[in-house]
mmCIF file of C-alpha atoms in Angstrom:
data_model
loop_
_atom_site.group_PDB
_atom_site.id
_atom_site.type_symbol
_atom_site.label_atom_id
_atom_site.label_comp_id
_atom_site.label_asym_id
_atom_site.label_seq_id
_atom_site.Cartn_x
_atom_site.Cartn_y
_atom_site.Cartn_z
ATOM 1 C CA UNK A 774 -17.992 33.120 7.853
ATOM 2 C CA UNK A 775 -15.654 35.411 5.933
ATOM 3 C CA UNK A 776 -16.469 34.031 2.439
ATOM 4 C CA UNK A 777 -20.062 32.777 2.622
ATOM 5 C CA UNK A 778 -20.227 32.320 -1.157
ATOM 6 C CA UNK A 779 -17.437 29.681 -1.133
ATOM 7 C CA UNK A 780 -18.468 26.008 -0.985
ATOM 8 C CA UNK A 781 -16.339 24.367 1.739
ATOM 9 C CA UNK A 782 -17.666 20.803 1.418
ATOM 10 C CA UNK A 783 -14.456 19.693 -0.309
ATOM 11 C CA UNK A 784 -12.379 20.986 2.577
ATOM 12 C CA UNK A 785 -14.627 19.245 5.084
ATOM 13 C CA UNK A 786 -14.395 15.886 3.301
ATOM 14 C CA UNK A 787 -10.743 15.933 2.224
ATOM 15 C CA UNK A 788 -9.637 17.491 5.520
ATOM 16 C CA UNK A 789 -11.290 14.674 7.456
ATOM 17 C CA UNK A 790 -9.775 12.072 5.119
ATOM 18 C CA UNK A 791 -6.318 13.576 5.728
ATOM 19 C CA UNK A 792 -6.930 13.690 9.500
ATOM 20 C CA UNK A 793 -8.039 10.045 9.560
ATOM 21 C CA UNK A 794 -5.007 8.926 7.563
ATOM 22 C CA UNK A 795 -2.661 10.992 9.742
ATOM 23 C CA UNK A 796 -4.125 9.644 12.974
ATOM 24 C CA UNK A 797 -4.213 6.017 11.770
ATOM 25 C CA UNK A 798 -0.669 6.069 10.389
ATOM 26 C CA UNK A 799 1.261 5.603 13.686
ATOM 27 C CA UNK A 800 -0.666 2.440 14.627
ATOM 28 C CA UNK A 801 -0.172 0.981 11.157
ATOM 29 C CA UNK A 802 3.518 1.908 11.030
ATOM 30 C CA UNK A 803 3.975 0.312 14.467
ATOM 31 C CA UNK A 804 2.670 -2.969 13.019
ATOM 32 C CA UNK A 805 5.252 -2.829 10.242
ATOM 33 C CA UNK A 806 8.006 -1.991 12.741
ATOM 34 C CA UNK A 807 7.010 -5.030 14.855
ATOM 35 C CA UNK A 808 7.932 -7.081 11.805
ATOM 36 C CA UNK A 809 11.172 -5.214 11.057
ATOM 37 C CA UNK A 810 9.709 -3.231 8.153
ATOM 38 C CA UNK A 811 9.044 0.360 7.279
ATOM 39 C CA UNK A 812 6.016 1.352 5.209
ATOM 40 C CA UNK A 813 7.888 1.249 1.887
ATOM 41 C CA UNK A 814 9.366 -2.172 2.588
ATOM 42 C CA UNK A 815 5.961 -3.490 3.620
ATOM 43 C CA UNK A 816 4.520 -2.210 0.340
ATOM 44 C CA UNK A 817 7.101 -4.256 -1.583
ATOM 45 C CA UNK A 818 6.647 -7.532 0.312
ATOM 46 C CA UNK A 819 2.845 -7.149 0.374
ATOM 47 C CA UNK A 820 2.789 -6.539 -3.391
ATOM 48 C CA UNK A 821 4.905 -9.645 -3.962
ATOM 49 C CA UNK A 822 2.599 -11.631 -1.662
ATOM 50 C CA UNK A 823 -0.504 -10.406 -3.530
ATOM 51 C CA UNK A 824 1.077 -11.449 -6.831
ATOM 52 C CA UNK A 825 0.611 -15.100 -5.795
ATOM 53 C CA UNK A 826 2.953 -17.993 -6.247
ATOM 54 C CA UNK A 827 5.819 -17.910 -6.996
ATOM 55 C CA UNK A 828 5.693 -14.453 -5.290
ATOM 56 C CA UNK A 829 7.924 -13.012 -7.969
ATOM 57 C CA UNK A 830 7.750 -9.886 -10.138
ATOM 58 C CA UNK A 831 9.982 -7.906 -12.441
ATOM 59 C CA UNK A 832 11.272 -4.672 -10.885
ATOM 60 C CA UNK A 833 9.337 -2.688 -13.510
ATOM 61 C CA UNK A 834 6.085 -4.387 -12.489
ATOM 62 C CA UNK A 835 6.847 -3.598 -8.852
ATOM 63 C CA UNK A 836 7.637 0.085 -9.186
ATOM 64 C CA UNK A 837 4.687 0.679 -11.485
ATOM 65 C CA UNK A 838 2.386 -1.103 -9.048
ATOM 66 C CA UNK A 839 3.813 0.874 -6.131
ATOM 67 C CA UNK A 840 3.801 4.128 -8.122
ATOM 68 C CA UNK A 841 7.374 4.985 -7.144
ATOM 69 C CA UNK A 842 10.556 5.656 -9.080
ATOM 70 C CA UNK A 843 12.955 2.886 -9.991
ATOM 71 C CA UNK A 844 15.538 4.560 -7.733
ATOM 72 C CA UNK A 845 13.155 4.483 -4.792
ATOM 73 C CA UNK A 846 12.530 0.804 -5.404
ATOM 74 C CA UNK A 847 16.258 0.025 -5.646
ATOM 75 C CA UNK A 848 16.878 1.290 -2.103
ATOM 76 C CA UNK A 849 14.008 -0.771 -0.724
ATOM 77 C CA UNK A 850 15.200 -3.883 -2.555
ATOM 78 C CA UNK A 851 18.707 -3.515 -1.140
ATOM 79 C CA UNK A 852 17.371 -3.334 2.416
ATOM 80 C CA UNK A 853 14.990 -6.268 1.904
ATOM 81 C CA UNK A 854 17.725 -8.392 0.319
ATOM 82 C CA UNK A 855 20.068 -7.629 3.212
ATOM 83 C CA UNK A 856 17.294 -8.629 5.644
ATOM 84 C CA UNK A 857 16.841 -11.949 3.797
ATOM 85 C CA UNK A 858 13.214 -11.206 2.880
ATOM 86 C CA UNK A 859 13.694 -11.160 -0.894
ATOM 87 C CA UNK A 860 16.126 -12.624 -3.388
ATOM 88 C CA UNK A 861 17.012 -11.513 -6.895
ATOM 89 C CA UNK A 862 17.052 -14.574 -9.205
ATOM 90 C CA UNK A 863 17.898 -14.113 -12.889
ATOM 91 C CA UNK A 864 15.022 -13.396 -15.244
ATOM 92 C CA UNK A 865 15.177 -16.357 -17.626
ATOM 93 C CA UNK A 866 13.021 -14.493 -20.151
ATOM 94 C CA UNK A 867 15.553 -11.647 -20.172
ATOM 95 C CA UNK A 868 19.080 -12.816 -19.436
ATOM 96 C CA UNK A 869 20.168 -9.301 -18.466
ATOM 97 C CA UNK A 870 17.568 -8.723 -15.757
ATOM 98 C CA UNK A 871 16.888 -9.883 -12.247
ATOM 99 C CA UNK A 872 13.513 -10.679 -10.736
ATOM 100 C CA UNK A 873 12.328 -9.817 -7.232
ATOM 101 C CA UNK A 874 11.084 -12.802 -5.240
ATOM 102 C CA UNK A 875 9.984 -13.334 -1.655
ATOM 103 C CA UNK A 876 12.112 -15.776 0.299
ATOM 104 C CA UNK A 877 10.264 -18.209 2.582
ATOM 105 C CA UNK A 878 11.127 -15.877 5.493
ATOM 106 C CA UNK A 879 9.902 -12.912 3.454
ATOM 107 C CA UNK A 880 6.617 -14.661 2.837
ATOM 108 C CA UNK A 881 6.247 -15.442 6.536
ATOM 109 C CA UNK A 882 6.963 -11.824 7.511
ATOM 110 C CA UNK A 883 4.705 -10.411 4.775
ATOM 111 C CA UNK A 884 1.796 -12.645 5.804
ATOM 112 C CA UNK A 885 2.201 -11.893 9.511
ATOM 113 C CA UNK A 886 2.499 -8.138 8.954
ATOM 114 C CA UNK A 887 -0.451 -8.102 6.571
ATOM 115 C CA UNK A 888 -2.697 -10.072 8.951
ATOM 116 C CA UNK A 889 -1.799 -7.798 11.859
ATOM 117 C CA UNK A 890 -2.270 -4.658 9.719
ATOM 118 C CA UNK A 891 -5.746 -5.806 8.723
ATOM 119 C CA UNK A 892 -6.601 -6.375 12.413
ATOM 120 C CA UNK A 893 -5.537 -2.824 13.289
ATOM 121 C CA UNK A 894 -7.413 -1.311 10.347
ATOM 122 C CA UNK A 895 -10.541 -3.329 11.201
ATOM 123 C CA UNK A 896 -10.391 -1.988 14.766
ATOM 124 C CA UNK A 897 -10.160 1.562 13.430
ATOM 125 C CA UNK A 898 -13.302 0.940 11.350
ATOM 126 C CA UNK A 899 -15.235 -0.756 14.179
ATOM 127 C CA UNK A 900 -17.204 2.455 14.706
ATOM 128 C CA UNK A 901 -18.945 1.788 11.360
ATOM 129 C CA UNK A 902 -21.368 -1.078 10.751
ATOM 130 C CA UNK A 903 -21.008 -3.386 7.731
ATOM 131 C CA UNK A 904 -23.355 -1.338 5.562
ATOM 132 C CA UNK A 905 -21.593 1.922 6.408
ATOM 133 C CA UNK A 906 -18.157 0.416 5.659
ATOM 134 C CA UNK A 907 -19.370 -0.901 2.310
ATOM 135 C CA UNK A 908 -20.939 2.434 1.368
ATOM 136 C CA UNK A 909 -17.852 4.387 2.413
ATOM 137 C CA UNK A 910 -15.582 2.028 0.449
ATOM 138 C CA UNK A 911 -17.782 2.487 -2.628
ATOM 139 C CA UNK A 912 -17.750 6.268 -2.337
ATOM 140 C CA UNK A 913 -13.990 6.429 -1.774
ATOM 141 C CA UNK A 914 -13.364 4.091 -4.727
ATOM 142 C CA UNK A 915 -15.493 6.396 -6.907
ATOM 143 C CA UNK A 916 -13.563 9.442 -5.731
ATOM 144 C CA UNK A 917 -10.185 7.716 -6.221
ATOM 145 C CA UNK A 918 -11.143 6.656 -9.752
ATOM 146 C CA UNK A 919 -12.101 10.217 -10.613
ATOM 147 C CA UNK A 920 -8.627 11.346 -9.606
ATOM 148 C CA UNK A 921 -6.987 8.482 -11.530
ATOM 149 C CA UNK A 922 -8.989 9.438 -14.604
ATOM 150 C CA UNK A 923 -7.531 12.934 -14.249
ATOM 151 C CA UNK A 924 -10.882 14.657 -14.603
ATOM 152 C CA UNK A 925 -9.723 17.529 -12.414
ATOM 153 C CA UNK A 926 -8.426 20.335 -14.603
ATOM 154 C CA UNK A 927 -5.070 21.830 -13.587
ATOM 155 C CA UNK A 928 -5.277 25.121 -11.683
#
């Protein structure tokens, strides 16, 4: 090893996480494509589905939840509206705004894509037993929270 004094555990862990995500991505994206969606569009309809009845959110709630810009959301909403998966009813609490709401077809597509996505992801994780999956989920949640809490000082 050229730099034996350097701890490479971070590279080993984060490199494997990146490899797993990269290798899993095509199978997951294929599921979305089967349902006429790309990853960004799926994120929108899945977020609306998770919001519960009436499957409706304000655009601000959506783009904050998705952690994207309002411009990025606007493009997705245009495509989903054109596809008949969402509608934009007026926001009665704010007469100037429009809400984002799943149509019945949007709900059907979101549910089908989500169920199929979970099947694919479960198959990917089949190599782990229940205890290993739970432990890994706990550890990854802890790591993700540390990044959200911004405990890593800037370089």
